[in-house]
Short mmCIF file of C-alpha atoms in Angstrom, two decimals:
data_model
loop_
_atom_site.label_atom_id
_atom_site.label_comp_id
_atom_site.label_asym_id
_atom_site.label_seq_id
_atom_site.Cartn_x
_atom_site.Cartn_y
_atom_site.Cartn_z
CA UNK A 1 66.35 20.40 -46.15
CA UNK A 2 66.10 18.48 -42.91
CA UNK A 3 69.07 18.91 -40.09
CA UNK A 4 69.66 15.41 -38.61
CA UNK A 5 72.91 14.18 -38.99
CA UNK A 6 73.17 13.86 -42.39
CA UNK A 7 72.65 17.77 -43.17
CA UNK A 8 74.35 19.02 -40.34
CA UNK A 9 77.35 16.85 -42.07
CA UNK A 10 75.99 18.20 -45.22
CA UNK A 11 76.44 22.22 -44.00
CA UNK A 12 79.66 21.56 -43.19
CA UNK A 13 81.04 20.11 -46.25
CA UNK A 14 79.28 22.86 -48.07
CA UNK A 15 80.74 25.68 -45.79
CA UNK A 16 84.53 24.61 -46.08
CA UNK A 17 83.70 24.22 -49.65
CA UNK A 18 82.87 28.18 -49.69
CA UNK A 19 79.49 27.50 -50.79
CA UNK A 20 76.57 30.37 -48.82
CA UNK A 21 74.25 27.73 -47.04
CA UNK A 22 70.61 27.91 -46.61
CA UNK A 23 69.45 25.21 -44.02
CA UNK A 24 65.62 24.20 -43.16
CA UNK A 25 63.67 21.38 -40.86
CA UNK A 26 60.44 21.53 -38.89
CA UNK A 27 62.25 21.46 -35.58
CA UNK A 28 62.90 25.18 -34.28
CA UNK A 29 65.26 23.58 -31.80
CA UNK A 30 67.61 22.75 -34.89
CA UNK A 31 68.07 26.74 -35.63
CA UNK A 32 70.95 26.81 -33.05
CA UNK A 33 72.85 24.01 -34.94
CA UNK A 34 72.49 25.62 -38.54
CA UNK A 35 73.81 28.50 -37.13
CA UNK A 36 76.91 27.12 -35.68
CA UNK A 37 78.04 26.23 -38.38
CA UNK A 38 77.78 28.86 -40.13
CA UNK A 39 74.54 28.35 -41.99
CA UNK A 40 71.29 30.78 -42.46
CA UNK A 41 68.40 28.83 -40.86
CA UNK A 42 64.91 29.48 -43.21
CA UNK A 43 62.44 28.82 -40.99
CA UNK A 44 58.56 28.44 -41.57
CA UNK A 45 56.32 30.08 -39.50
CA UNK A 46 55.13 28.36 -37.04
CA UNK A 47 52.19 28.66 -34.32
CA UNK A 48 52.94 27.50 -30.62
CA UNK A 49 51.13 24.11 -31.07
CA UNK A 50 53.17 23.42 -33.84
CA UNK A 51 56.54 23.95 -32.17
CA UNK A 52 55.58 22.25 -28.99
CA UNK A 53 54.49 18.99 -31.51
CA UNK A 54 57.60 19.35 -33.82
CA UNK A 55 60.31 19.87 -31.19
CA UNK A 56 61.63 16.38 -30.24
CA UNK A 57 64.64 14.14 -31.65
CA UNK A 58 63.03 13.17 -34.51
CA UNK A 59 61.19 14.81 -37.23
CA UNK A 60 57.21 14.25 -37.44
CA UNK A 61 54.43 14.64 -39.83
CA UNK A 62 53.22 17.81 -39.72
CA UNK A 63 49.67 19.46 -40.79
CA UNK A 64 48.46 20.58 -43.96
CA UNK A 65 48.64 23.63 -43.40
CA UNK A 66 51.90 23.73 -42.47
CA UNK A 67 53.05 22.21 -45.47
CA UNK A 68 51.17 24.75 -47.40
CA UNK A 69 53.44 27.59 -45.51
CA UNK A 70 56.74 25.21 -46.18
CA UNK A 71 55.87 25.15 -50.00
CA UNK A 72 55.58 28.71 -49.96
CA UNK A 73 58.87 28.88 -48.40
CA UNK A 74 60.84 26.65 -50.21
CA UNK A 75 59.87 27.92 -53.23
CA UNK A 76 61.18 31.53 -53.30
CA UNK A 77 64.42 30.09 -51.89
CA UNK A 78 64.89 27.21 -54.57
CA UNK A 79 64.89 29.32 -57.38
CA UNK A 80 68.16 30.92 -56.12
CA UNK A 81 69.35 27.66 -55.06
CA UNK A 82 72.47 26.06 -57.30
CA UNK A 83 71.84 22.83 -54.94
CA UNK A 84 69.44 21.37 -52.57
CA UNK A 85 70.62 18.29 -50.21
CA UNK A 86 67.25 16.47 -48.99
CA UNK A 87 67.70 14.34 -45.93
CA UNK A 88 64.29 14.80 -44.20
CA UNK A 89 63.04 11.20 -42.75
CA UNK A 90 60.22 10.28 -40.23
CA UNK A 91 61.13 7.41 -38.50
CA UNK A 92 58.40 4.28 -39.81
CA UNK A 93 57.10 6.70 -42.95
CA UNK A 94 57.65 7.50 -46.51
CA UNK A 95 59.44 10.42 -46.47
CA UNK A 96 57.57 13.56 -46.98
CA UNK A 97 57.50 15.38 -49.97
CA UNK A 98 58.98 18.60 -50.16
CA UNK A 99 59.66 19.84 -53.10
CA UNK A 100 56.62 19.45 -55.51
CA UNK A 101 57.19 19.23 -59.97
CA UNK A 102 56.06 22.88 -59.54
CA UNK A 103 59.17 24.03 -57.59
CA UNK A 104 61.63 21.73 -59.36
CA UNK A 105 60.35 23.78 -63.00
CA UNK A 106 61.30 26.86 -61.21
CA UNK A 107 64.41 26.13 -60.73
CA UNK A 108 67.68 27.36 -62.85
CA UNK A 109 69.18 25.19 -65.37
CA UNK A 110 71.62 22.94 -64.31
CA UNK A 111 70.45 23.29 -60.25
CA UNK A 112 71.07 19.86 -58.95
CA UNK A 113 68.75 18.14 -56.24
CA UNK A 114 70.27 15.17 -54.05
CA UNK A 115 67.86 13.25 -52.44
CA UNK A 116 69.45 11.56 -49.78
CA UNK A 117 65.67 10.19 -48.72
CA UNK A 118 65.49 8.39 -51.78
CA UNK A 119 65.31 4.65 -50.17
CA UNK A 120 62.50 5.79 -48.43
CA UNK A 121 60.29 7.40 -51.38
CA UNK A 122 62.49 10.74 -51.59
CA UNK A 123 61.80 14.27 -50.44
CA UNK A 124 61.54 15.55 -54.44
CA UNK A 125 57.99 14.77 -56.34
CA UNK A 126 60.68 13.84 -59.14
CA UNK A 127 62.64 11.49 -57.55
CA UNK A 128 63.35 7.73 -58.94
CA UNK A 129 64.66 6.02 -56.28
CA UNK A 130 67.97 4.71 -57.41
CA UNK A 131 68.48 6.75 -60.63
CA UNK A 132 69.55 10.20 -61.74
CA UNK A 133 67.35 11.99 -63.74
CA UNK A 134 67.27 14.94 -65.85
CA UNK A 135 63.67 17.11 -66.22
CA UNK A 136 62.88 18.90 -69.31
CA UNK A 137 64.52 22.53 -67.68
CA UNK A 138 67.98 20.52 -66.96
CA UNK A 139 66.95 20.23 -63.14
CA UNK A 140 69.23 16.96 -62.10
CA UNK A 141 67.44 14.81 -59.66
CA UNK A 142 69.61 12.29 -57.71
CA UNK A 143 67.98 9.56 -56.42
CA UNK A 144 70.55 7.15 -55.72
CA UNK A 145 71.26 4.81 -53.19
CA UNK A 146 74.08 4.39 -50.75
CA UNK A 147 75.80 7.39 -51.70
CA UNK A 148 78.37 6.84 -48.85
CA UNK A 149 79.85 3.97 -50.82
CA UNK A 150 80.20 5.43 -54.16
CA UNK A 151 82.62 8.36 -52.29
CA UNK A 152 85.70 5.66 -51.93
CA UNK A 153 85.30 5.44 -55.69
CA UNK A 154 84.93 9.22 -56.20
CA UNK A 155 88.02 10.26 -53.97
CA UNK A 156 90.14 7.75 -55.70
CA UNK A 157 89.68 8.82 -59.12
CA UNK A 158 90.19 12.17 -58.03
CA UNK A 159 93.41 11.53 -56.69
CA UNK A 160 94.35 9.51 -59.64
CA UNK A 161 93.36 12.97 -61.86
CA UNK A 162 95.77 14.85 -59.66
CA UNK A 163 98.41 12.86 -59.78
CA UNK A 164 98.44 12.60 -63.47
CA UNK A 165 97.92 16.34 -64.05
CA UNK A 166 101.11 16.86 -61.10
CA UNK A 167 103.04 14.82 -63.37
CA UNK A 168 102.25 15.67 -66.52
CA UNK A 169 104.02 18.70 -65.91
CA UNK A 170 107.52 16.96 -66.19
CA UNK A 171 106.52 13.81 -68.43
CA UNK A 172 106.28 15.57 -71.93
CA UNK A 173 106.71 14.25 -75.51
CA UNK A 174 110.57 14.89 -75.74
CA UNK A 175 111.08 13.13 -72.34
CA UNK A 176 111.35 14.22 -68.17
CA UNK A 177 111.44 17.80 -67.87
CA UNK A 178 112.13 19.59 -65.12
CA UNK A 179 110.72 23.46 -65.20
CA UNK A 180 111.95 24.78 -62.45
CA UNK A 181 109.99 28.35 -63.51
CA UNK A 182 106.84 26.49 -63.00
CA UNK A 183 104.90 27.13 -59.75
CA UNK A 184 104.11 23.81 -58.86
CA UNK A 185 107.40 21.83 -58.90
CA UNK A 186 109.10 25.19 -58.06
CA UNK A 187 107.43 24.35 -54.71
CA UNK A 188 107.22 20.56 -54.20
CA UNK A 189 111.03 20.15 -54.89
CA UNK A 190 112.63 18.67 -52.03
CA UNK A 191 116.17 18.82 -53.74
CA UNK A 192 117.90 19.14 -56.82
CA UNK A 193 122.21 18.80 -58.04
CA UNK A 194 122.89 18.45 -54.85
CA UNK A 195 120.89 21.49 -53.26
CA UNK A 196 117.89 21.48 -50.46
CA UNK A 197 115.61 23.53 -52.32
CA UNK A 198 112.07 22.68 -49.85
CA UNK A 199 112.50 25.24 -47.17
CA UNK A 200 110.95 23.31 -44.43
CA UNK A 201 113.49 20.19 -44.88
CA UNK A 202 116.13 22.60 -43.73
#
């Protein structure tokens, strides 16, 4: 919810991840971008006024009404949803609400909400800016800040995890042991007594 730079970037993590992407923001102009990238852009109707006001850079505050059709909208599609990404900001606001208590207790158990607005009051009625919280149907809301910074932390342990698991394979109880029926070292093996056994060192 919300295609500025941060959901584009979002969409396309998501879509080389294999995940089906549903994308949304009050500027129609944005529909070209979603669909780029190979996202399904759920748009809110909209009359002419409010496309001539909403079509600019930068997201604006839009009218009651319209916020009446959006919560219609983003209800239906959030009770299918296994995640929604938030990023919507207006530049000098809080950032608008959308997604109310209502829609978060529709939601399936164990659906997961990132807020990415969070710093700026959040896009989810249950955000806490700077936590992660769990409601009562085991909807997680994240709230936290800087999420950029905790990824060097992320991608590091995940590594680490791989590394041990890769080598785990050949460090057992009784010693190094080389399978060379499993698939895995079958495959990284450069060489072994004395043979090239990785086909593209040949």
């Amino acid at each position: 919810m919300g295609v500025g730079v941060a959901g584009l970037q979002a969409i396309a993590t998501a879509k080389r991840l294999g995940a089906v992407v549903e994308a949304t923001d009050v500027r129609p102009s944005t529909k070209e971008q979603v669909e780029s990238l190979g996202g399904k852009f759920i748009e809110v109707p909209m009359t002419d006024e409010e496309k001539a006001a909403s079509d600019g850079v930068y997201a604006k505050e839009m009218s009651d009404d319209y916020k009446r059709r959006q919560a219609e909208l983003v209800s239906k599609h959030a009770r299918a949803a296994d995640i929604i990404i938030t990023t919507a900001l207006i530049p000098g606001k809080k950032a608008p609400t959308l997604i109310s208590a209502d829609i978060v207790a529709a939601m399936k158990p164990g659906s997961v909400i990132i807020d990415i607005a969070a710093e700026a009051g959040g896009n989810c009625a249950l955000t806490q800016p700077g936590e992660v919280v769990v409601t009562d149907n085991h909807v997680t809301v994240v709230g936290q800040f800087n999420l950029p910074g905790q990824l060097a932390a992320d991608a590091s342990s995940l590594y680490a995890k791989n590394l041990l698991t890769f080598l785990s394979l050949m460090l057992t109880k009784e010693g190094f042991t080389l399978n060379l029926e499993d698939d895995l070292l079958a495959a990284t093996l450069v060489t072994h007594d004395g043979q090239v056994r990785f086909p593209a060192a040949n």
